[in-house]
CSV table of C-alpha atoms in Angstrom, one decimal:
chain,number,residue,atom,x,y,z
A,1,UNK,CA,0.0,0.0,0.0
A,2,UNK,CA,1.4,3.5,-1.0
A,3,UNK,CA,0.4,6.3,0.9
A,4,UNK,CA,1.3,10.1,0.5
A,5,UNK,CA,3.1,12.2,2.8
A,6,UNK,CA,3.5,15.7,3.6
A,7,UNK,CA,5.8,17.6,6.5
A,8,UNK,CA,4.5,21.3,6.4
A,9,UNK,CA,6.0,24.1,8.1
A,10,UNK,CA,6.5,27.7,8.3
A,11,UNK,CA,10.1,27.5,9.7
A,12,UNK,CA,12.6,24.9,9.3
A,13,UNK,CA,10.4,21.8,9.2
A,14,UNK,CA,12.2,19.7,11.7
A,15,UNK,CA,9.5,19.4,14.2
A,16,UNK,CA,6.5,18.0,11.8
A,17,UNK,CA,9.2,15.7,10.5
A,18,UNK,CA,10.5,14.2,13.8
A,19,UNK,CA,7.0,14.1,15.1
A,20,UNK,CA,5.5,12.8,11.8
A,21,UNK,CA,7.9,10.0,11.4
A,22,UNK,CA,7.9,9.0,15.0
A,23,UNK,CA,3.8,8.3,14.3
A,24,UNK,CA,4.5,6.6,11.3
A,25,UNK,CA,6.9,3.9,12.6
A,26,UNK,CA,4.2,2.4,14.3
A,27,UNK,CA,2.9,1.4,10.8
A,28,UNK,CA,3.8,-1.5,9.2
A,29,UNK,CA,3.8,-2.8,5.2
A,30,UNK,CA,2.8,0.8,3.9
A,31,UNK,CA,4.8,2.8,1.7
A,32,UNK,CA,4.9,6.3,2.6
A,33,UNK,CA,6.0,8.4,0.0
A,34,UNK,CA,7.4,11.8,2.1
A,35,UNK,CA,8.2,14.8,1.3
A,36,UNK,CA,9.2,17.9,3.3
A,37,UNK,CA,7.8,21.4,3.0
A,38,UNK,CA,9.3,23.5,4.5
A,39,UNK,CA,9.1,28.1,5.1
A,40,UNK,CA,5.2,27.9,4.0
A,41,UNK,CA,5.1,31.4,5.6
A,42,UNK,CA,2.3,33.3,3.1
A,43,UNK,CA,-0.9,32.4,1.5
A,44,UNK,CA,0.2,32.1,-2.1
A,45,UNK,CA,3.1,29.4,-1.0
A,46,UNK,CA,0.2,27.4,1.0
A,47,UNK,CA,-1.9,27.6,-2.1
A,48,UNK,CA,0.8,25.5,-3.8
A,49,UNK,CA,1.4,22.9,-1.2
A,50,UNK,CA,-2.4,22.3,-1.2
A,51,UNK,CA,-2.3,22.1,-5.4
A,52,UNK,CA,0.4,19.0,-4.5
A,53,UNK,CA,-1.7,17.8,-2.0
A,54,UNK,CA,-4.5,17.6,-3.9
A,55,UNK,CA,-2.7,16.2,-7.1
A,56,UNK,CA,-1.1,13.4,-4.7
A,57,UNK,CA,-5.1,12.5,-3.4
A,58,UNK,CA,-6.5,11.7,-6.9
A,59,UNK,CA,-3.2,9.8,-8.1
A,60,UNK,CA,-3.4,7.7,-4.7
A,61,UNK,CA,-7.0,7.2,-4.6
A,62,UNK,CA,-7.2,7.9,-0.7
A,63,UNK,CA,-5.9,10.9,1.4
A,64,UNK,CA,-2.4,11.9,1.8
A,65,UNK,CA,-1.1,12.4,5.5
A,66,UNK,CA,-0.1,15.8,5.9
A,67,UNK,CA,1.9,17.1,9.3
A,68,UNK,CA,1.8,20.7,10.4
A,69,UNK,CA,3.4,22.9,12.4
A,70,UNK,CA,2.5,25.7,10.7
A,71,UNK,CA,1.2,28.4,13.4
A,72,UNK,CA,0.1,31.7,11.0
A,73,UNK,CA,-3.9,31.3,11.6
A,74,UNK,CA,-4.5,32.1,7.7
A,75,UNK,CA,-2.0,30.0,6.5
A,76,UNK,CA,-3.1,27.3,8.8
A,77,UNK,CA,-6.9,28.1,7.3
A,78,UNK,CA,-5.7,27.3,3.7
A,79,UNK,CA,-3.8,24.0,4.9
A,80,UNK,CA,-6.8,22.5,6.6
A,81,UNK,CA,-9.0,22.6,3.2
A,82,UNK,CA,-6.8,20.6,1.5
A,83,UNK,CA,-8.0,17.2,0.5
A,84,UNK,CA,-5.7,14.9,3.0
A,85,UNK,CA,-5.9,14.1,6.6
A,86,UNK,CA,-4.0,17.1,8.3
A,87,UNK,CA,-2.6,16.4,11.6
A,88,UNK,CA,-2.2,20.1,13.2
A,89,UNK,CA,0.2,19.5,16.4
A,90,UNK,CA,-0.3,23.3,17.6
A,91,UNK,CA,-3.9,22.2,16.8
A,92,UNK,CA,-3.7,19.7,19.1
A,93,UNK,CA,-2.2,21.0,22.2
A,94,UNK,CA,-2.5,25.2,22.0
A,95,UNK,CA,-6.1,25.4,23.2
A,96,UNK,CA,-5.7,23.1,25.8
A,97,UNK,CA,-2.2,24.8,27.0
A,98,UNK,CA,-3.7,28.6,27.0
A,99,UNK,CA,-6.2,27.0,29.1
A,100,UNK,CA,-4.2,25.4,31.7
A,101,UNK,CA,-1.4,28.0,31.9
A,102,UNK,CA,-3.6,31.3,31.9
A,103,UNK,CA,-2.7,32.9,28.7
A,104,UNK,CA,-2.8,32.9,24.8
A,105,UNK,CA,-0.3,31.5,22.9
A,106,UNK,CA,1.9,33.7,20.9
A,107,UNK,CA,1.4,32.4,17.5
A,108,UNK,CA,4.9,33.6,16.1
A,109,UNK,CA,7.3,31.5,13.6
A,110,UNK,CA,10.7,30.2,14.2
A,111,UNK,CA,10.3,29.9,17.9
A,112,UNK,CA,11.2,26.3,18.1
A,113,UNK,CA,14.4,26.3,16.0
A,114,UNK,CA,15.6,29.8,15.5
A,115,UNK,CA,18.8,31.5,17.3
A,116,UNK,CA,15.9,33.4,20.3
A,117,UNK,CA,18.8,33.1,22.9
A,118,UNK,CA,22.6,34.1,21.7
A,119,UNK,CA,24.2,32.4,24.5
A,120,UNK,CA,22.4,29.0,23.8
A,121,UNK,CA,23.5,29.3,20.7
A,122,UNK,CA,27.1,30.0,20.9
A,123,UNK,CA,27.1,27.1,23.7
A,124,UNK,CA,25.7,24.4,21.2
A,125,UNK,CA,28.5,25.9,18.5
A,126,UNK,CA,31.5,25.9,21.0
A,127,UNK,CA,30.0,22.3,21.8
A,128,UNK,CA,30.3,21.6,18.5
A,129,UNK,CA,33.9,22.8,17.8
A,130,UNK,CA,35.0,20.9,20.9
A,131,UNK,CA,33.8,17.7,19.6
A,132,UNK,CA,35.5,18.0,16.0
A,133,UNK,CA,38.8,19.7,17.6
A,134,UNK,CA,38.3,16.7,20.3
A,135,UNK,CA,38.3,13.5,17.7
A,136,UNK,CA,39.9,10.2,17.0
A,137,UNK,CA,42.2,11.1,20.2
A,138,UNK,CA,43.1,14.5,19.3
A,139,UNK,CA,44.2,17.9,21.8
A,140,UNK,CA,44.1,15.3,24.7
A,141,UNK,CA,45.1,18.3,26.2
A,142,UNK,CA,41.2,19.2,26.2
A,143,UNK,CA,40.4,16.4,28.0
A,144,UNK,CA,40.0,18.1,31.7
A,145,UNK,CA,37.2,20.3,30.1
A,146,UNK,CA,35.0,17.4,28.8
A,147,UNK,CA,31.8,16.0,30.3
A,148,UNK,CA,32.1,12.5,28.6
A,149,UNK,CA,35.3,10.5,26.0
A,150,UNK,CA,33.9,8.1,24.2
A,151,UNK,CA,36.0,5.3,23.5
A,152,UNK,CA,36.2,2.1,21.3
A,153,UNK,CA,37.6,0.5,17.7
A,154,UNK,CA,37.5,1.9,14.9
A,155,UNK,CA,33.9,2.5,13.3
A,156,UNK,CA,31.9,2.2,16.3
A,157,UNK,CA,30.4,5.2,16.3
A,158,UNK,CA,32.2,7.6,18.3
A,159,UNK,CA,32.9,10.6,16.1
A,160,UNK,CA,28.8,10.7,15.2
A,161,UNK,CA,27.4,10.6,18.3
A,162,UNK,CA,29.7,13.1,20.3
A,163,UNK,CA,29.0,15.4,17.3
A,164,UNK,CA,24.9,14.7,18.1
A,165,UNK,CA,25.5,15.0,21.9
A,166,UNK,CA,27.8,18.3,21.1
A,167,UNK,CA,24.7,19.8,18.9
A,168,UNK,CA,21.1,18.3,20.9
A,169,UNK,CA,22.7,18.6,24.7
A,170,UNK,CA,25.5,21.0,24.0
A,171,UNK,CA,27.7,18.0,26.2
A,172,UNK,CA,31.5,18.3,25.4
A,173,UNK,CA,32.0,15.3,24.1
A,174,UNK,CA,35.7,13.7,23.0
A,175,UNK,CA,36.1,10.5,21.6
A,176,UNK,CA,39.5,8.5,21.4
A,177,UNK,CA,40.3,5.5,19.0
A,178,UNK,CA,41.1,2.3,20.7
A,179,UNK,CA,44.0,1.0,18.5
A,180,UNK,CA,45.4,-2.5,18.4
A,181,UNK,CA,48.7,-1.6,19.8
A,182,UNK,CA,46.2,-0.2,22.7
A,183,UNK,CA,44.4,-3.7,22.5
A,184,UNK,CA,47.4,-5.9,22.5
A,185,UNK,CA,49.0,-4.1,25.9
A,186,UNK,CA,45.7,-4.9,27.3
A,187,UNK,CA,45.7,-1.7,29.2
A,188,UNK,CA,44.2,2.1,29.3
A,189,UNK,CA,46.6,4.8,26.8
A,190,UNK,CA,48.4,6.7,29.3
A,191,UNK,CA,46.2,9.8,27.9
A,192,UNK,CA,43.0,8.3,29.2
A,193,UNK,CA,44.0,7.2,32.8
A,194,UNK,CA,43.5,10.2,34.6
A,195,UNK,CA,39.9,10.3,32.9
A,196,UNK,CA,38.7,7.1,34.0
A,197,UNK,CA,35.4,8.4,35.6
A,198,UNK,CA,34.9,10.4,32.4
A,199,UNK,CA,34.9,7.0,29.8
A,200,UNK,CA,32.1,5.3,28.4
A,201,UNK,CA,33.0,2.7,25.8
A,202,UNK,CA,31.1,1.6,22.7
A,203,UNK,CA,31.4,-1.7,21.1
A,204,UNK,CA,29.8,-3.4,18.2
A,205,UNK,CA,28.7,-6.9,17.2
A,206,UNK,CA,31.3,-8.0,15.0
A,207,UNK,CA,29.7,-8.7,11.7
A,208,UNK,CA,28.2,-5.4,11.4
A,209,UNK,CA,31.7,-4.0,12.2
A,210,UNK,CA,32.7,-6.0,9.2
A,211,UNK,CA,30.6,-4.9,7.1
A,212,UNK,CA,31.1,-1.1,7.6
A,213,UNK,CA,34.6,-1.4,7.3
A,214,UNK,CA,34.2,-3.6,3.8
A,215,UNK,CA,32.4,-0.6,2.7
A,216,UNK,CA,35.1,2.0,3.0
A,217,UNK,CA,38.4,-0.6,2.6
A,218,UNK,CA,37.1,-3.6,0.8
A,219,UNK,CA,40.2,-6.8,1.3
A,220,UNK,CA,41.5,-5.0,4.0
A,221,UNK,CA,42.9,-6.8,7.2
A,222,UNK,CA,41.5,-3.8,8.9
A,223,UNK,CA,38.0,-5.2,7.4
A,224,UNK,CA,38.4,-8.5,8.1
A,225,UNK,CA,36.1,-10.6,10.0
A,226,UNK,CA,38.5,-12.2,12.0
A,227,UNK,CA,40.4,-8.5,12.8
A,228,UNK,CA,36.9,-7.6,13.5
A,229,UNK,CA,36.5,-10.5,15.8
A,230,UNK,CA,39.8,-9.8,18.1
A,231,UNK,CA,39.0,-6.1,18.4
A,232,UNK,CA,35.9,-6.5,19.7
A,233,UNK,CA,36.5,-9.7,22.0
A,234,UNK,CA,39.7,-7.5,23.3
A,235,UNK,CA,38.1,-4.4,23.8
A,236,UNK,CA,35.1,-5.5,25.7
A,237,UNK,CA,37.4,-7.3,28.1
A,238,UNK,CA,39.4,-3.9,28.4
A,239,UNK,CA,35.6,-2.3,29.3
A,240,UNK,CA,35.4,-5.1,32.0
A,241,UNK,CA,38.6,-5.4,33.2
A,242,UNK,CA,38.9,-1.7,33.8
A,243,UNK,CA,35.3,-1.4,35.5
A,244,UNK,CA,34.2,1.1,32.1
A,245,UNK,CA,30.9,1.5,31.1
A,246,UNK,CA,29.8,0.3,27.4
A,247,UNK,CA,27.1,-0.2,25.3
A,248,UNK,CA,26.7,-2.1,22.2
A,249,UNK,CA,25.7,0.0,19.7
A,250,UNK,CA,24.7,-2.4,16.4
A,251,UNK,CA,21.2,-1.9,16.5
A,252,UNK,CA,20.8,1.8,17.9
A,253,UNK,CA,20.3,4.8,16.4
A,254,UNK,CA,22.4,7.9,16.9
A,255,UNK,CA,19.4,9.2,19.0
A,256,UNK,CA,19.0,6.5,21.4
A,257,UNK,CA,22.9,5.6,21.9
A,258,UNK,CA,23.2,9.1,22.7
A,259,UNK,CA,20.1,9.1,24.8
A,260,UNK,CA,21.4,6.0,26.8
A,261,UNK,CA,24.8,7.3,27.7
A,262,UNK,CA,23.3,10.5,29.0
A,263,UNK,CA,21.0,8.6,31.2
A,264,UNK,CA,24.1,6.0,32.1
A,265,UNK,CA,26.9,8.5,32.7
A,266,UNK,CA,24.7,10.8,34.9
A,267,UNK,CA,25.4,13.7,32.2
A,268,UNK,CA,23.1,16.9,32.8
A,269,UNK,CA,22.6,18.6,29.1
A,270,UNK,CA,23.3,21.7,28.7
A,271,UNK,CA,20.6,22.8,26.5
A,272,UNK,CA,16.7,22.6,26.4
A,273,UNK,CA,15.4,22.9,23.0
């Protein structure tokens, strides 16, 4: 079954989406067919998004799904007589909020993702330089001023989620490449020792890790199974051994391996939306 679907918004678009395709996983053996729509900020740009909807209900035969966000009230008006099934989230909860908390809402654009508070901002970007000036084991000289190193193999994950713990929590993250000289002395690099409450290690079941090195060295010893094998068998006694948290991180997204360490290591973001 194939089944139309719009994200509309009148700023970025990252809200419908992440709500919109949280819903839809709960869905099973449809084929949604998405597409983002994002800065629908006047009527004439509204008009067009409906003329798409519309075209996608007669091709499909049923009604698209369409995700808003969109907050202008006459914007919004043109949305909700298109011909799909429009799920309004400020729809949803904005009545029932101006009830409860005493007030109306505001009803302006851009509140959600825009740069309202300068200081948030630069935190999340000086979060982010720290992360990519922190990677693979680099500056270990930065290492007192991190909330959390991430360590393990190669391909494990690190550098992607510090960089989404540096830009969603602004968290200082660092991540430091376990080698196989590292693996074969069976002990912590001297640059990590005095950081030991600061570690959390990721590890990886062994075929994926072979896979995703095949991909980027193909007939490789680095991509071997067997290399693949030892690293991980080594590591994860390193992670016991040395009393360091880990998580195995083969069938997580970014999201929730970054979610879990937060919650594990005790890590307090430092931003809120």
């Amino acid at each position: 079954m194939r089944r139309s679907v719009f994200f509309l918004s009148d700023h970025t678009g990252i809200t419908a989406e992440t709500l919109g395709r949280s819903l839809l996983t709960q869905f099973d053996g449809i084929d949604f067919h998405q597409t983002s729509w994002p800065f629908l900020d006047n009527i004439e740009k509204a008009e067009s998004a409906v003329s798409r909807i519309n075209r996608a209900a007669r091709e499909d035969g049923c009604r698209p799904l369409v995700f808003s966000t969109i907050v202008d009230t006459e914007v919004r008006k043109v949305i909700l007589a298109c011909r799909g099934a429009v799920f309004d989230f400020f729809d949803a909860f904005n009545d029932r909020l101006e009830s409860e908390l005493g007030q109306p809402a505001l009803h302006v654009t851009g509140r959600s993702h825009g740069i309202r508070d300068f200081q948030r901002y630069t935190s999340r970007i000086d979060a982010l330089n720290f992360s990519l000036a922190n990677d693979d084991g680099l500056m270990a000289s930065n290492y007192p001023a991190s909330d959390i190193i991430l360590i393990g193999v190669s391909r494990s994950g690190k550098t992607p989620t510090c960089l989404y713990l540096a830009l969603q929590y602004g968290v200082l993250a660092a991540n430091y490449p376990l080698t196989e000289d590292d693996l074969k002395e069976g002990l912590l690099p001297k640059a990590l020792a005095p950081y030991r409450d600061r570690l959390f290690g990721l590890t990886i079941d062994p075929d994926r890790l072979h896979r995703i090195r095949t991909e980027r060295y193909p007939d490789s010893r680095y991509s071997q199974l067997k290399q693949c094998r030892f690293e991980i068998d080594t590591v994860e006694s390193l992670y016991r051994r040395e009393a360091i948290p880990f998580l195995n991180t083969t069938s997580m997204s970014i999201e929730e391996i970054a979610a879990t360490i937060m919650q594990r290591a005790g890590i307090q973001r430092r931003l809120y939306g």
